[in-house]
Amino acid sequence: HAATNATPELISQFGLSYHVDWPTDGKLCKAHLHHFLIYLNRLLPETLYLWLMEFQKRNAPHFHIFLTSLPDNQVWDKLAEKWSQITNGTPEQTRHHGSEIGENWIPWSMGDAKYLCKYIDKSNQKTIPPGYNNFGRFWGNSRGLVPKPETMAIDELEKLSFTDTTTGEIYGGKTTIIRWLGRLAEKQTKG
């Protein structure tokens, strides 16, 4: 829901990998991610994001960050330096995450979110390896990624009605919406 209804659209992906050493405690992993996202927010305050976590074949936790802004080499290198600093990385790790190699922050089209369905289906990458703990959720997003639903007064619902020119049947409007909400309430309360 967050991926397909993001406003503005998620248009790039940034990967965060651990290189030599990585935590087996999810709380520390999420603390690393949290510090990175705080820095991202300071650097690009208008950018919204969705993050996903998985385990690589070597059991290292790995994050995909989907962003509402396109890659920018100067920002990219700052983000790479920050991730390396947070995770006690090496200059090689910084280089790997930076714009020099050019594969870590890529333009991305979320489209109809088929990728996320495929991602969620990769159960082998969601299985927490033995000896690892406290991993919790495998995804999250920034506040405001999905706009709040529009609200309107009940009397304004008539604006949403239309008439089928072939059958003359009226669809939408206050009466129809109240009927739908009543049916929903009946199902939820079992009558």
Coordinates of N, CA and C in Angstrom, one line a residue:
H1 N 0.8 -1.2 0.0 CA 0.0 0.0 0.0 C 0.9 1.3 0.0
A2 N 1.9 1.3 0.9 CA 2.7 2.5 1.0 C 3.5 2.7 -0.3
A3 N 4.0 1.6 -0.9 CA 4.8 1.7 -2.2 C 3.9 2.2 -3.3
T4 N 2.8 1.7 -3.5 CA 2.0 2.1 -4.7 C 1.3 3.4 -4.5
N5 N 1.0 3.8 -3.3 CA 0.3 5.1 -3.0 C 1.2 6.2 -2.6
A6 N 2.5 6.0 -2.7 CA 3.5 7.0 -2.2 C 3.3 8.3 -3.1
T7 N 3.2 9.4 -2.4 CA 3.1 10.7 -3.1 C 4.1 11.6 -2.4
P8 N 5.2 12.1 -3.2 CA 5.5 11.7 -4.5 C 5.9 10.3 -4.7
E9 N 6.1 9.8 -5.9 CA 6.4 8.5 -6.2 C 7.8 8.1 -5.7
L10 N 8.0 6.8 -5.4 CA 9.3 6.3 -5.1 C 10.0 6.0 -6.4
I11 N 11.1 6.7 -6.6 CA 11.8 6.7 -8.0 C 13.2 6.3 -8.0
S12 N 13.8 5.9 -6.8 CA 15.2 5.4 -6.8 C 15.3 4.4 -5.6
Q13 N 16.4 3.6 -5.7 CA 16.7 2.6 -4.7 C 18.1 2.8 -4.2
F14 N 18.4 2.8 -2.9 CA 19.7 2.9 -2.4 C 19.9 1.6 -1.5
G15 N 21.0 0.9 -1.7 CA 21.3 -0.3 -1.0 C 22.3 -0.1 0.1
L16 N 22.0 -0.7 1.3 CA 22.9 -0.6 2.5 C 23.4 -2.0 2.8
S17 N 24.6 -2.3 2.6 CA 25.2 -3.6 2.9 C 26.3 -3.5 4.0
Y18 N 26.4 -4.5 4.8 CA 27.5 -4.7 5.7 C 28.6 -5.4 4.9
H19 N 29.8 -5.1 5.1 CA 30.9 -5.7 4.4 C 31.6 -6.8 5.2
V20 N 32.5 -6.4 6.1 CA 33.3 -7.4 6.8 C 32.6 -7.9 8.0
D21 N 32.1 -7.0 8.8 CA 31.5 -7.3 10.1 C 30.1 -6.8 10.2
W22 N 29.2 -7.6 10.7 CA 27.8 -7.1 10.8 C 27.2 -7.7 12.1
P23 N 26.2 -6.9 12.7 CA 25.6 -7.4 13.9 C 24.6 -8.5 13.7
T24 N 24.5 -9.4 14.7 CA 23.6 -10.4 14.7 C 22.4 -10.1 15.6
D25 N 22.4 -8.9 16.2 CA 21.3 -8.3 17.0 C 20.5 -7.3 16.2
G26 N 19.3 -7.6 15.9 CA 18.4 -6.7 15.1 C 18.3 -5.3 15.7
K27 N 18.3 -5.2 17.0 CA 18.2 -3.8 17.6 C 19.4 -3.0 17.2
L28 N 20.6 -3.5 17.1 CA 21.8 -2.8 16.7 C 21.7 -2.5 15.2
C29 N 21.2 -3.5 14.4 CA 21.0 -3.3 13.0 C 20.0 -2.1 12.7
K30 N 18.9 -2.1 13.4 CA 17.9 -1.1 13.2 C 18.4 0.3 13.8
A31 N 19.3 0.2 14.8 CA 19.9 1.5 15.2 C 20.8 2.1 14.2
H32 N 21.6 1.2 13.5 CA 22.4 1.7 12.3 C 21.5 2.3 11.3
L33 N 20.4 1.6 10.9 CA 19.5 2.1 9.9 C 18.9 3.4 10.4
H34 N 18.5 3.5 11.6 CA 17.8 4.7 12.2 C 18.8 5.9 12.1
H35 N 20.1 5.7 12.4 CA 21.0 6.8 12.3 C 21.2 7.2 10.9
F36 N 21.2 6.3 10.0 CA 21.4 6.6 8.5 C 20.2 7.4 8.1
L37 N 19.0 7.0 8.4 CA 17.8 7.7 8.0 C 17.7 9.1 8.6
I38 N 18.1 9.3 9.8 CA 18.2 10.6 10.4 C 19.1 11.5 9.5
Y39 N 20.3 11.0 9.1 CA 21.2 11.7 8.3 C 20.6 12.0 6.9
L40 N 19.9 11.0 6.3 CA 19.3 11.2 5.0 C 18.3 12.3 5.1
N41 N 17.5 12.3 6.2 CA 16.5 13.3 6.4 C 17.1 14.7 6.5
R42 N 18.2 14.8 7.2 CA 18.9 16.1 7.3 C 19.4 16.6 5.9
L43 N 20.0 15.6 5.2 CA 20.6 15.9 3.9 C 19.6 16.2 2.8
L44 N 18.5 15.5 2.8 CA 17.4 15.6 1.8 C 16.1 15.7 2.6
P45 N 15.8 16.9 3.2 CA 14.6 17.0 4.1 C 13.3 16.7 3.3
E46 N 13.2 16.9 2.0 CA 11.9 16.7 1.3 C 11.8 15.3 0.8
T47 N 12.8 14.5 1.0 CA 12.8 13.1 0.4 C 12.1 12.2 1.4
L48 N 11.2 11.4 0.9 CA 10.5 10.4 1.7 C 11.0 9.0 1.3
Y49 N 10.8 8.0 2.1 CA 11.4 6.7 1.8 C 10.6 5.5 2.4
L50 N 10.9 4.4 1.8 CA 10.4 3.1 2.3 C 11.6 2.2 2.4
W51 N 11.8 1.5 3.5 CA 12.9 0.6 3.6 C 12.4 -0.8 3.8
L52 N 13.2 -1.8 3.2 CA 13.0 -3.2 3.3 C 14.3 -3.9 3.8
M53 N 14.2 -4.9 4.6 CA 15.3 -5.6 5.1 C 15.3 -7.0 4.6
E54 N 16.5 -7.6 4.3 CA 16.6 -9.0 4.0 C 17.9 -9.5 4.5
F55 N 18.1 -10.8 4.4 CA 19.4 -11.4 4.8 C 20.0 -11.9 3.5
Q56 N 21.3 -11.6 3.3 CA 22.0 -12.1 2.1 C 22.4 -13.5 2.3
K57 N 22.9 -14.2 1.2 CA 23.3 -15.6 1.3 C 24.3 -15.8 2.4
R58 N 25.2 -14.8 2.7 CA 26.2 -14.9 3.7 C 25.7 -14.6 5.1
N59 N 24.3 -14.4 5.2 CA 23.6 -14.1 6.5 C 23.8 -12.7 6.9
A60 N 24.4 -11.8 6.1 CA 24.5 -10.4 6.5 C 23.1 -9.7 6.3
P61 N 22.7 -8.9 7.3 CA 21.5 -8.1 7.1 C 21.8 -7.1 5.9
H62 N 20.7 -6.7 5.2 CA 20.9 -5.8 4.1 C 19.6 -5.0 3.9
F63 N 19.7 -3.7 3.6 CA 18.5 -2.9 3.5 C 18.4 -2.3 2.1
H64 N 17.2 -2.3 1.6 CA 16.9 -1.5 0.4 C 16.1 -0.3 0.8
I65 N 16.6 0.9 0.4 CA 15.9 2.1 0.7 C 15.3 2.7 -0.6
F66 N 14.0 2.8 -0.7 CA 13.4 3.3 -1.9 C 13.1 4.8 -1.6
L67 N 13.5 5.7 -2.5 CA 13.4 7.1 -2.2 C 12.5 7.9 -3.2
T68 N 12.1 9.1 -2.8 CA 11.3 9.9 -3.7 C 12.2 10.9 -4.4
S69 N 13.5 10.7 -4.4 CA 14.4 11.6 -5.2 C 15.4 10.8 -6.0
L70 N 15.8 11.3 -7.1 CA 16.8 10.6 -8.0 C 18.2 10.7 -7.4
P71 N 19.1 9.8 -7.9 CA 20.5 9.8 -7.5 C 21.2 11.2 -7.8
D72 N 22.0 11.6 -6.9 CA 22.8 12.8 -7.0 C 24.2 12.5 -6.5
N73 N 25.2 12.6 -7.3 CA 26.5 12.1 -6.9 C 27.1 12.7 -5.7
Q74 N 26.9 14.0 -5.4 CA 27.4 14.6 -4.2 C 26.7 14.0 -3.0
V75 N 25.4 13.9 -3.0 CA 24.6 13.4 -1.9 C 25.0 11.9 -1.8
W76 N 25.1 11.2 -2.9 CA 25.4 9.8 -2.9 C 26.7 9.5 -2.1
D77 N 27.7 10.3 -2.4 CA 29.0 10.0 -1.7 C 28.9 10.4 -0.2
K78 N 28.1 11.4 0.2 CA 27.9 11.7 1.6 C 27.1 10.6 2.3
L79 N 26.1 10.0 1.6 CA 25.4 8.9 2.2 C 26.3 7.7 2.4
A80 N 27.1 7.4 1.4 CA 28.1 6.3 1.5 C 29.0 6.5 2.7
E81 N 29.5 7.7 2.8 CA 30.5 8.0 3.9 C 29.8 7.8 5.3
K82 N 28.5 8.2 5.3 CA 27.8 8.1 6.6 C 27.5 6.7 7.0
W83 N 27.1 5.9 6.0 CA 26.8 4.4 6.3 C 28.1 3.7 6.7
S84 N 29.2 4.1 6.1 CA 30.5 3.5 6.4 C 30.9 3.9 7.8
Q85 N 30.7 5.2 8.2 CA 31.0 5.7 9.5 C 30.1 5.0 10.6
I86 N 28.8 4.8 10.3 CA 27.9 4.2 11.3 C 28.3 2.8 11.5
T87 N 28.7 2.1 10.5 CA 28.9 0.6 10.6 C 30.4 0.3 10.8
N88 N 31.2 1.3 11.1 CA 32.7 1.1 11.2 C 33.3 0.5 10.0
G89 N 32.8 0.9 8.9 CA 33.3 0.4 7.6 C 34.7 0.8 7.2
T90 N 35.1 0.2 6.1 CA 36.5 0.5 5.6 C 36.3 1.5 4.4
P91 N 37.5 2.1 4.0 CA 37.4 2.9 2.8 C 36.9 2.2 1.6
E92 N 37.1 0.9 1.5 CA 36.6 0.0 0.4 C 35.0 0.0 0.5
Q93 N 34.5 -0.1 1.7 CA 33.0 -0.1 1.9 C 32.5 1.2 1.4
T94 N 33.1 2.3 1.8 CA 32.7 3.6 1.4 C 32.7 3.7 -0.1
R95 N 33.7 3.3 -0.8 CA 33.9 3.3 -2.2 C 32.7 2.4 -2.9
H96 N 32.5 1.3 -2.3 CA 31.4 0.4 -2.8 C 30.1 1.0 -2.7
H97 N 29.8 1.8 -1.7 CA 28.5 2.4 -1.6 C 28.4 3.7 -2.3
G98 N 29.5 4.3 -2.7 CA 29.5 5.6 -3.3 C 29.3 5.6 -4.8
S99 N 29.3 6.8 -5.4 CA 29.0 7.0 -6.8 C 30.1 6.5 -7.7
E100 N 31.3 6.3 -7.2 CA 32.5 5.8 -8.0 C 32.1 4.5 -8.7
I101 N 31.6 3.6 -8.0 CA 31.2 2.3 -8.7 C 29.9 2.4 -9.4
G102 N 29.0 3.2 -8.9 CA 27.8 3.6 -9.6 C 26.7 2.6 -9.7
E103 N 26.6 1.7 -8.7 CA 25.5 0.7 -8.8 C 24.7 0.6 -7.5
N104 N 25.0 1.5 -6.6 CA 24.3 1.4 -5.3 C 23.1 2.3 -5.1
W105 N 23.0 3.3 -5.9 CA 21.8 4.2 -5.9 C 21.4 4.3 -7.3
I106 N 20.3 3.7 -7.6 CA 19.8 3.6 -9.0 C 18.4 4.1 -9.2
P107 N 18.1 4.7 -10.3 CA 16.7 5.1 -10.6 C 15.9 3.8 -10.5
W108 N 14.6 4.0 -10.1 CA 13.8 2.9 -9.9 C 12.3 3.2 -10.1
S109 N 11.6 2.3 -10.8 CA 10.2 2.5 -10.9 C 9.4 1.5 -10.1
M110 N 8.6 1.9 -9.2 CA 7.9 1.0 -8.3 C 6.8 0.3 -9.2
G111 N 6.3 1.0 -10.2 CA 5.2 0.5 -11.0 C 4.0 0.1 -10.2
D112 N 3.6 -1.2 -10.4 CA 2.5 -1.7 -9.6 C 2.9 -2.5 -8.4
A113 N 4.1 -2.3 -8.0 CA 4.7 -2.9 -6.8 C 4.8 -4.4 -6.9
K114 N 4.9 -5.0 -8.1 CA 5.2 -6.4 -8.3 C 6.5 -6.8 -7.6
Y115 N 7.5 -5.9 -7.7 CA 8.8 -6.1 -7.0 C 8.6 -6.5 -5.6
L116 N 7.7 -5.7 -4.9 CA 7.5 -5.9 -3.5 C 6.9 -7.2 -3.2
C117 N 5.9 -7.6 -4.1 CA 5.3 -9.0 -3.9 C 6.4 -10.0 -4.1
K118 N 7.3 -9.9 -5.1 CA 8.4 -10.8 -5.3 C 9.3 -10.8 -4.1
Y119 N 9.6 -9.6 -3.6 CA 10.5 -9.4 -2.4 C 9.9 -10.1 -1.2
I120 N 8.6 -9.9 -0.9 CA 8.0 -10.5 0.2 C 7.9 -12.0 0.1
D121 N 7.9 -12.5 -1.1 CA 7.8 -14.0 -1.4 C 9.2 -14.6 -1.2
K122 N 10.3 -13.9 -1.1 CA 11.6 -14.5 -1.0 C 11.8 -14.9 0.5
S123 N 11.1 -16.0 0.9 CA 11.1 -16.4 2.3 C 12.5 -16.7 2.8
N124 N 13.4 -17.3 1.9 CA 14.7 -17.6 2.4 C 15.5 -16.4 2.8
Q125 N 15.2 -15.2 2.3 CA 15.9 -14.0 2.7 C 15.2 -13.3 3.9
K126 N 14.0 -13.9 4.3 CA 13.3 -13.4 5.5 C 13.5 -14.3 6.7
T127 N 14.1 -15.4 6.5 CA 14.3 -16.3 7.6 C 15.5 -15.8 8.4
I128 N 15.3 -15.6 9.7 CA 16.4 -15.1 10.6 C 17.4 -16.2 10.8
P129 N 18.6 -16.0 10.5 CA 19.6 -17.1 10.7 C 19.8 -17.5 12.1
P130 N 20.2 -18.7 12.4 CA 20.5 -19.2 13.7 C 21.5 -18.3 14.4
G131 N 21.2 -18.0 15.7 CA 22.1 -17.1 16.5 C 21.8 -15.7 16.4
Y132 N 20.9 -15.3 15.5 CA 20.5 -13.9 15.3 C 19.2 -13.7 16.1
N133 N 19.0 -12.4 16.6 CA 17.8 -12.2 17.4 C 17.3 -10.7 17.3
N134 N 16.1 -10.5 17.8 CA 15.5 -9.1 17.9 C 15.4 -8.4 16.6
F135 N 15.0 -9.1 15.5 CA 14.9 -8.4 14.2 C 13.6 -7.7 14.0
G136 N 12.5 -8.2 14.5 CA 11.2 -7.4 14.4 C 10.8 -7.3 12.9
R137 N 10.3 -6.1 12.6 CA 9.8 -5.8 11.3 C 10.8 -5.9 10.2
F138 N 10.4 -6.2 9.0 CA 11.3 -6.2 7.8 C 11.1 -5.1 6.9
W139 N 10.3 -4.1 7.3 CA 10.0 -2.9 6.5 C 9.5 -1.8 7.3
G140 N 9.6 -0.6 6.7 CA 9.1 0.6 7.4 C 9.1 1.8 6.4
N141 N 8.5 2.9 6.7 CA 8.5 4.0 5.8 C 8.5 5.3 6.6
S142 N 8.8 6.4 5.9 CA 8.8 7.7 6.6 C 7.4 8.2 6.7
R143 N 7.2 9.1 7.7 CA 5.9 9.7 7.9 C 5.5 10.5 6.6
G144 N 4.3 10.5 6.3 CA 3.8 11.3 5.2 C 4.1 10.7 3.8
L145 N 4.6 9.5 3.7 CA 4.8 8.9 2.4 C 3.5 8.7 1.7
V146 N 2.5 8.3 2.4 CA 1.2 8.1 1.9 C 0.3 9.2 2.4
P147 N -0.3 10.0 1.5 CA -1.1 11.1 2.0 C -2.3 10.7 2.8
K148 N -2.8 11.5 3.7 CA -4.0 11.2 4.4 C -5.2 11.2 3.5
P149 N -6.2 10.3 3.7 CA -7.3 10.3 2.8 C -8.1 11.6 2.9
E150 N -8.7 12.0 1.8 CA -9.5 13.2 1.7 C -10.8 13.0 2.5
T151 N -11.2 14.0 3.2 CA -12.5 13.9 3.9 C -13.5 14.9 3.3
M152 N -14.8 14.6 3.5 CA -15.8 15.5 3.0 C -17.0 15.3 3.8
A153 N -17.8 16.4 3.9 CA -19.1 16.3 4.6 C -20.0 15.4 3.9
I154 N -20.9 14.8 4.7 CA -21.8 13.8 4.1 C -22.7 14.4 3.0
D155 N -23.1 15.6 3.1 CA -23.9 16.2 2.1 C -23.2 16.4 0.8
E156 N -21.8 16.5 0.8 CA -21.0 16.6 -0.4 C -20.9 15.3 -1.2
L157 N -21.3 14.2 -0.6 CA -21.2 12.9 -1.3 C -22.0 12.9 -2.5
E158 N -23.1 13.7 -2.6 CA -23.9 13.7 -3.9 C -23.1 14.0 -5.1
K159 N -22.0 14.8 -4.9 CA -21.1 15.2 -6.0 C -20.5 14.0 -6.6
L160 N -20.4 12.9 -5.9 CA -19.7 11.7 -6.4 C -20.7 10.7 -7.1
S161 N -21.9 11.1 -7.2 CA -22.9 10.2 -7.9 C -22.8 10.4 -9.4
F162 N -23.2 9.4 -10.2 CA -23.3 9.5 -11.6 C -24.4 8.6 -12.1
T163 N -25.0 8.9 -13.3 CA -26.0 8.1 -13.8 C -25.5 7.3 -15.0
D164 N -25.8 6.0 -15.1 CA -25.4 5.2 -16.2 C -26.4 5.5 -17.4
T165 N -25.9 6.1 -18.4 CA -26.7 6.5 -19.5 C -27.5 5.4 -20.2
T166 N -27.0 4.2 -20.2 CA -27.6 3.1 -20.8 C -28.8 2.6 -20.0
T167 N -28.6 2.4 -18.7 CA -29.6 1.8 -17.8 C -30.4 2.8 -17.0
G168 N -29.9 4.0 -16.9 CA -30.5 5.1 -16.1 C -30.3 4.9 -14.6
E169 N -29.5 3.9 -14.3 CA -29.2 3.6 -12.8 C -28.3 4.6 -12.3
I170 N -28.5 5.0 -11.0 CA -27.7 6.0 -10.3 C -26.7 5.3 -9.5
Y171 N -25.4 5.7 -9.6 CA -24.3 5.1 -8.8 C -23.7 6.1 -7.9
G172 N -23.2 5.7 -6.7 CA -22.5 6.6 -5.9 C -23.5 7.5 -5.1
G173 N -23.0 8.6 -4.6 CA -23.9 9.5 -3.8 C -24.1 9.1 -2.4
K174 N -24.7 9.9 -1.7 CA -24.9 9.8 -0.2 C -25.6 8.4 0.1
T175 N -26.7 8.1 -0.5 CA -27.5 6.9 -0.2 C -26.6 5.7 -0.4
T176 N -26.0 5.6 -1.6 CA -25.2 4.4 -1.9 C -24.0 4.2 -0.9
I177 N -23.3 5.3 -0.6 CA -22.2 5.2 0.3 C -22.6 4.8 1.7
I178 N -23.7 5.4 2.2 CA -24.3 5.0 3.5 C -24.7 3.5 3.5
R179 N -25.3 3.0 2.4 CA -25.6 1.6 2.3 C -24.4 0.7 2.3
W180 N -23.3 1.1 1.6 CA -22.0 0.3 1.6 C -21.5 0.3 3.0
L181 N -21.4 1.4 3.7 CA -20.9 1.5 5.1 C -21.7 0.6 6.0
G182 N -23.0 0.6 5.8 CA -23.9 -0.2 6.6 C -23.6 -1.7 6.4
R183 N -23.5 -2.1 5.1 CA -23.1 -3.5 4.9 C -21.8 -3.9 5.5
L184 N -20.8 -3.0 5.4 CA -19.5 -3.3 6.0 C -19.6 -3.4 7.5
A185 N -20.4 -2.6 8.1 CA -20.6 -2.7 9.6 C -21.3 -4.0 9.9
E186 N -22.3 -4.4 9.1 CA -23.0 -5.7 9.4 C -22.0 -6.9 9.3
K187 N -21.1 -6.8 8.3 CA -20.1 -7.9 8.1 C -19.1 -7.9 9.3
Q188 N -18.7 -6.7 9.7 CA -17.7 -6.6 10.8 C -18.3 -7.1 12.1
T189 N -19.6 -6.8 12.3 CA -20.2 -7.1 13.6 C -21.0 -8.4 13.5
K190 N -21.0 -9.0 12.4 CA -21.8 -10.3 12.1 C -23.3 -10.0 12.4
G191 N -23.7 -8.9 11.8 CA -25.2 -8.6 11.8 C -25.5 -7.5 12.8

